[in-house]
Amino acid sequence: MIESTLSISEPQLVLSLFGARDQHLRLLREQFGVTITHRDGEVRILGPKEAVSGATKALEQLKRYAERNGNLDAETVAAIIAQIRGASVPNKARVDVINPSRQIVARTEGQHRYIHAIRNHDLTFAVGPAGTGKTYLAVALAVEALKQRLVRKVVLVRPAVEAGENLGFLPGDLQAKINPYLRPLLDALHEMIDYDQIKR
């Protein structure tokens, strides 16, 4: 038996990480077979070496996710636990990208439906809060289609405005106003494929 510790002091982060009525915490305990307690801003994980290692990795990933996105749902927690434990992820939930070191997997039921919709329809609209993966998954699926030669090129489009048309009260010229719309698309693209491939 070994013990591992993880510092988590922010009350809101603890609540998000453990879930309502500690439902996420119970799932972690059951899936890894460890004892997890929280006291004085410190999470203690006790159990067999491999189980503690897996539970610690899962908690670290869940902590990073909660810090970025705020709330954790049960599907995301289950997906991260499955990934750490090496459970197989259905092929329909995977997105293949050109960079072989990069594996992208849907982590929530909403993301599963989103991937299915994009793969099966010519036009897909997605509405949801920031940080839920809408832009990132759309770019990943575009790269996948390029890799599989379903398309010849990926086109990133800006808001449809004529040159000189008023785009609101944002500062700067037209280019400066449009760039923020394209930045998330370009950032995602740079994560998935090499710079030389992007230029081509």
Short mmCIF file of C-alpha atoms in Angstrom, two decimals:
data_model
loop_
_atom_site.label_atom_id
_atom_site.label_comp_id
_atom_site.label_asym_id
_atom_site.label_seq_id
_atom_site.Cartn_x
_atom_site.Cartn_y
_atom_site.Cartn_z
CA MET A 1 0.00 0.00 0.00
CA ILE A 2 1.25 3.47 -0.88
CA GLU A 3 -0.08 7.01 -0.49
CA SER A 4 -0.11 9.93 -2.91
CA THR A 5 -1.14 13.53 -2.23
CA LEU A 6 -2.50 16.29 -4.43
CA SER A 7 -3.02 19.93 -3.37
CA ILE A 8 -6.51 21.26 -4.12
CA SER A 9 -7.55 24.13 -1.88
CA GLU A 10 -10.06 26.20 -3.91
CA PRO A 11 -13.57 25.30 -2.66
CA GLN A 12 -15.20 25.69 -6.09
CA LEU A 13 -12.56 23.48 -7.71
CA VAL A 14 -13.04 20.82 -5.03
CA LEU A 15 -16.80 20.88 -5.59
CA SER A 16 -16.41 20.56 -9.35
CA LEU A 17 -13.78 17.82 -9.04
CA PHE A 18 -15.69 15.68 -6.54
CA GLY A 19 -19.13 16.28 -8.05
CA ALA A 20 -22.53 16.70 -6.45
CA ARG A 21 -22.73 14.49 -3.36
CA ASP A 22 -19.21 13.26 -4.19
CA GLN A 23 -20.44 11.27 -7.21
CA HIS A 24 -17.17 11.75 -9.14
CA LEU A 25 -15.16 10.83 -6.06
CA ARG A 26 -17.15 7.62 -5.58
CA LEU A 27 -16.57 6.67 -9.22
CA LEU A 28 -12.81 7.20 -8.84
CA ARG A 29 -12.76 5.06 -5.69
CA GLU A 30 -14.75 2.26 -7.33
CA GLN A 31 -12.86 2.22 -10.63
CA PHE A 32 -9.36 2.31 -9.14
CA GLY A 33 -10.02 0.49 -5.87
CA VAL A 34 -8.41 3.18 -3.72
CA THR A 35 -9.30 5.26 -0.69
CA ILE A 36 -9.53 9.00 -1.39
CA THR A 37 -9.92 11.63 1.32
CA HIS A 38 -9.75 15.43 1.33
CA ARG A 39 -8.64 17.50 4.30
CA ASP A 40 -6.96 20.90 4.74
CA GLY A 41 -6.61 21.51 1.01
CA GLU A 42 -4.95 18.16 0.36
CA VAL A 43 -6.32 15.07 -1.39
CA ARG A 44 -4.85 11.79 -0.14
CA ILE A 45 -5.02 8.64 -2.27
CA LEU A 46 -4.25 5.32 -0.56
CA GLY A 47 -4.07 1.87 -2.12
CA PRO A 48 -1.96 -0.51 -4.23
CA LYS A 49 0.87 1.15 -6.18
CA GLU A 50 -0.62 0.87 -9.70
CA ALA A 51 -4.10 1.84 -8.53
CA VAL A 52 -2.80 4.93 -6.71
CA SER A 53 -0.74 5.92 -9.75
CA GLY A 54 -3.80 5.66 -12.02
CA ALA A 55 -6.11 7.49 -9.62
CA THR A 56 -3.54 10.28 -9.18
CA LYS A 57 -3.18 10.72 -12.95
CA ALA A 58 -6.96 10.79 -13.33
CA LEU A 59 -7.35 13.42 -10.59
CA GLU A 60 -4.60 15.56 -12.13
CA GLN A 61 -6.29 15.44 -15.56
CA LEU A 62 -9.70 16.14 -14.04
CA LYS A 63 -8.23 19.06 -12.09
CA ARG A 64 -6.76 20.59 -15.26
CA TYR A 65 -10.05 20.11 -17.09
CA ALA A 66 -12.04 21.72 -14.25
CA GLU A 67 -9.62 24.66 -14.08
CA ARG A 68 -10.10 25.31 -17.81
CA ASN A 69 -13.81 24.62 -18.14
CA GLY A 70 -15.35 25.11 -14.71
CA ASN A 71 -17.73 22.19 -14.41
CA LEU A 72 -17.15 18.46 -14.84
CA ASP A 73 -19.95 16.18 -16.00
CA ALA A 74 -20.18 12.45 -15.34
CA GLU A 75 -19.41 11.56 -18.98
CA THR A 76 -16.14 13.50 -18.95
CA VAL A 77 -15.08 11.92 -15.65
CA ALA A 78 -15.90 8.43 -16.95
CA ALA A 79 -14.03 9.06 -20.23
CA ILE A 80 -10.89 10.28 -18.46
CA ILE A 81 -10.97 7.33 -16.06
CA ALA A 82 -11.39 4.92 -19.01
CA GLN A 83 -8.50 6.57 -20.83
CA ILE A 84 -6.20 6.25 -17.79
CA ARG A 85 -7.20 2.64 -17.19
CA GLY A 86 -6.55 1.81 -20.83
CA ALA A 87 -10.14 0.94 -21.61
CA SER A 88 -10.89 0.89 -25.29
CA VAL A 89 -12.56 3.93 -26.79
CA PRO A 90 -15.06 3.23 -29.61
CA ASN A 91 -13.68 4.08 -33.06
CA LYS A 92 -16.64 6.35 -33.74
CA ALA A 93 -15.50 8.50 -30.80
CA ARG A 94 -11.97 8.90 -32.17
CA VAL A 95 -10.76 11.55 -34.58
CA ASP A 96 -7.66 10.66 -36.62
CA VAL A 97 -5.37 13.56 -37.42
CA ILE A 98 -2.27 13.83 -39.58
CA ASN A 99 0.12 14.09 -36.62
CA PRO A 100 0.48 10.44 -35.45
CA SER A 101 1.30 11.50 -31.89
CA ARG A 102 -2.02 13.30 -31.56
CA GLN A 103 -5.14 11.34 -30.59
CA ILE A 104 -8.40 13.18 -30.16
CA VAL A 105 -11.30 11.44 -28.44
CA ALA A 106 -14.83 12.63 -27.66
CA ARG A 107 -15.24 12.87 -23.91
CA THR A 108 -18.93 13.65 -23.50
CA GLU A 109 -22.18 12.46 -25.02
CA GLY A 110 -22.63 15.88 -26.62
CA GLN A 111 -19.24 15.60 -28.30
CA HIS A 112 -20.13 12.10 -29.56
CA ARG A 113 -23.29 13.50 -31.16
CA TYR A 114 -21.37 16.46 -32.58
CA ILE A 115 -18.78 14.20 -34.25
CA HIS A 116 -21.53 11.98 -35.66
CA ALA A 117 -23.41 15.01 -37.02
CA ILE A 118 -20.34 16.46 -38.76
CA ARG A 119 -19.42 13.11 -40.30
CA ASN A 120 -22.93 12.49 -41.59
CA HIS A 121 -24.09 15.94 -42.72
CA ASP A 122 -22.73 18.54 -45.12
CA LEU A 123 -23.60 21.41 -42.79
CA THR A 124 -23.61 21.29 -38.98
CA PHE A 125 -24.54 24.03 -36.50
CA ALA A 126 -23.32 23.75 -32.90
CA VAL A 127 -24.51 25.95 -30.07
CA GLY A 128 -23.04 25.74 -26.59
CA PRO A 129 -20.96 27.46 -23.92
CA ALA A 130 -17.31 28.35 -24.47
CA GLY A 131 -14.76 25.65 -23.76
CA THR A 132 -16.88 22.66 -24.76
CA GLY A 133 -14.77 21.73 -27.79
CA LYS A 134 -16.95 22.98 -30.66
CA THR A 135 -14.21 24.73 -32.63
CA TYR A 136 -11.48 22.25 -31.72
CA LEU A 137 -13.47 19.19 -32.80
CA ALA A 138 -14.63 20.89 -36.00
CA VAL A 139 -11.00 21.58 -36.97
CA ALA A 140 -9.98 18.02 -35.98
CA LEU A 141 -12.68 16.53 -38.19
CA ALA A 142 -11.63 18.79 -41.07
CA VAL A 143 -8.05 17.54 -40.70
CA GLU A 144 -9.32 13.95 -40.56
CA ALA A 145 -11.25 14.45 -43.81
CA LEU A 146 -8.11 15.90 -45.41
CA LYS A 147 -6.04 12.93 -44.25
CA GLN A 148 -8.58 10.47 -45.64
CA ARG A 149 -8.68 12.38 -48.95
CA LEU A 150 -12.38 13.11 -48.55
CA VAL A 151 -11.52 16.76 -49.27
CA ARG A 152 -8.64 18.38 -51.16
CA LYS A 153 -8.12 21.32 -48.81
CA VAL A 154 -9.38 22.85 -45.58
CA VAL A 155 -10.70 26.40 -45.90
CA LEU A 156 -10.94 28.62 -42.82
CA VAL A 157 -13.53 31.33 -43.41
CA ARG A 158 -13.99 34.68 -41.73
CA PRO A 159 -17.27 36.54 -41.04
CA ALA A 160 -18.91 37.53 -44.34
CA VAL A 161 -18.28 41.28 -44.63
CA GLU A 162 -17.37 43.48 -47.55
CA ALA A 163 -14.10 45.46 -47.49
CA GLY A 164 -14.58 48.56 -45.37
CA GLU A 165 -17.94 47.44 -43.98
CA ASN A 166 -18.55 48.38 -40.37
CA LEU A 167 -17.84 45.41 -38.08
CA GLY A 168 -18.83 47.19 -34.91
CA PHE A 169 -16.92 49.18 -32.35
CA LEU A 170 -13.88 46.92 -32.05
CA PRO A 171 -10.60 48.87 -32.35
CA GLY A 172 -8.27 48.51 -35.33
CA ASP A 173 -8.64 48.03 -39.06
CA LEU A 174 -10.67 45.31 -40.77
CA GLN A 175 -7.86 42.74 -40.47
CA ALA A 176 -7.47 43.41 -36.74
CA LYS A 177 -11.20 42.93 -36.28
CA ILE A 178 -11.32 39.66 -38.22
CA ASN A 179 -8.21 37.99 -36.74
CA PRO A 180 -9.83 37.20 -33.35
CA TYR A 181 -12.46 35.13 -35.20
CA LEU A 182 -9.78 33.05 -36.93
CA ARG A 183 -7.33 32.72 -34.03
CA PRO A 184 -9.00 29.71 -32.31
CA LEU A 185 -9.19 27.90 -35.67
CA LEU A 186 -5.51 28.52 -36.41
CA ASP A 187 -4.42 27.57 -32.88
CA ALA A 188 -6.25 24.24 -33.15
CA LEU A 189 -4.82 23.60 -36.61
CA HIS A 190 -1.25 24.26 -35.44
CA GLU A 191 -1.72 21.68 -32.66
CA MET A 192 -2.72 18.99 -35.13
CA ILE A 193 -0.51 19.34 -38.20
CA ASP A 194 2.95 20.65 -39.03
CA TYR A 195 3.51 24.26 -40.03
CA ASP A 196 4.76 23.24 -43.51
CA GLN A 197 1.56 21.28 -44.13
CA ILE A 198 -0.53 24.26 -43.05
CA LYS A 199 1.28 26.51 -45.54
CA ARG A 200 0.50 24.06 -48.35
#
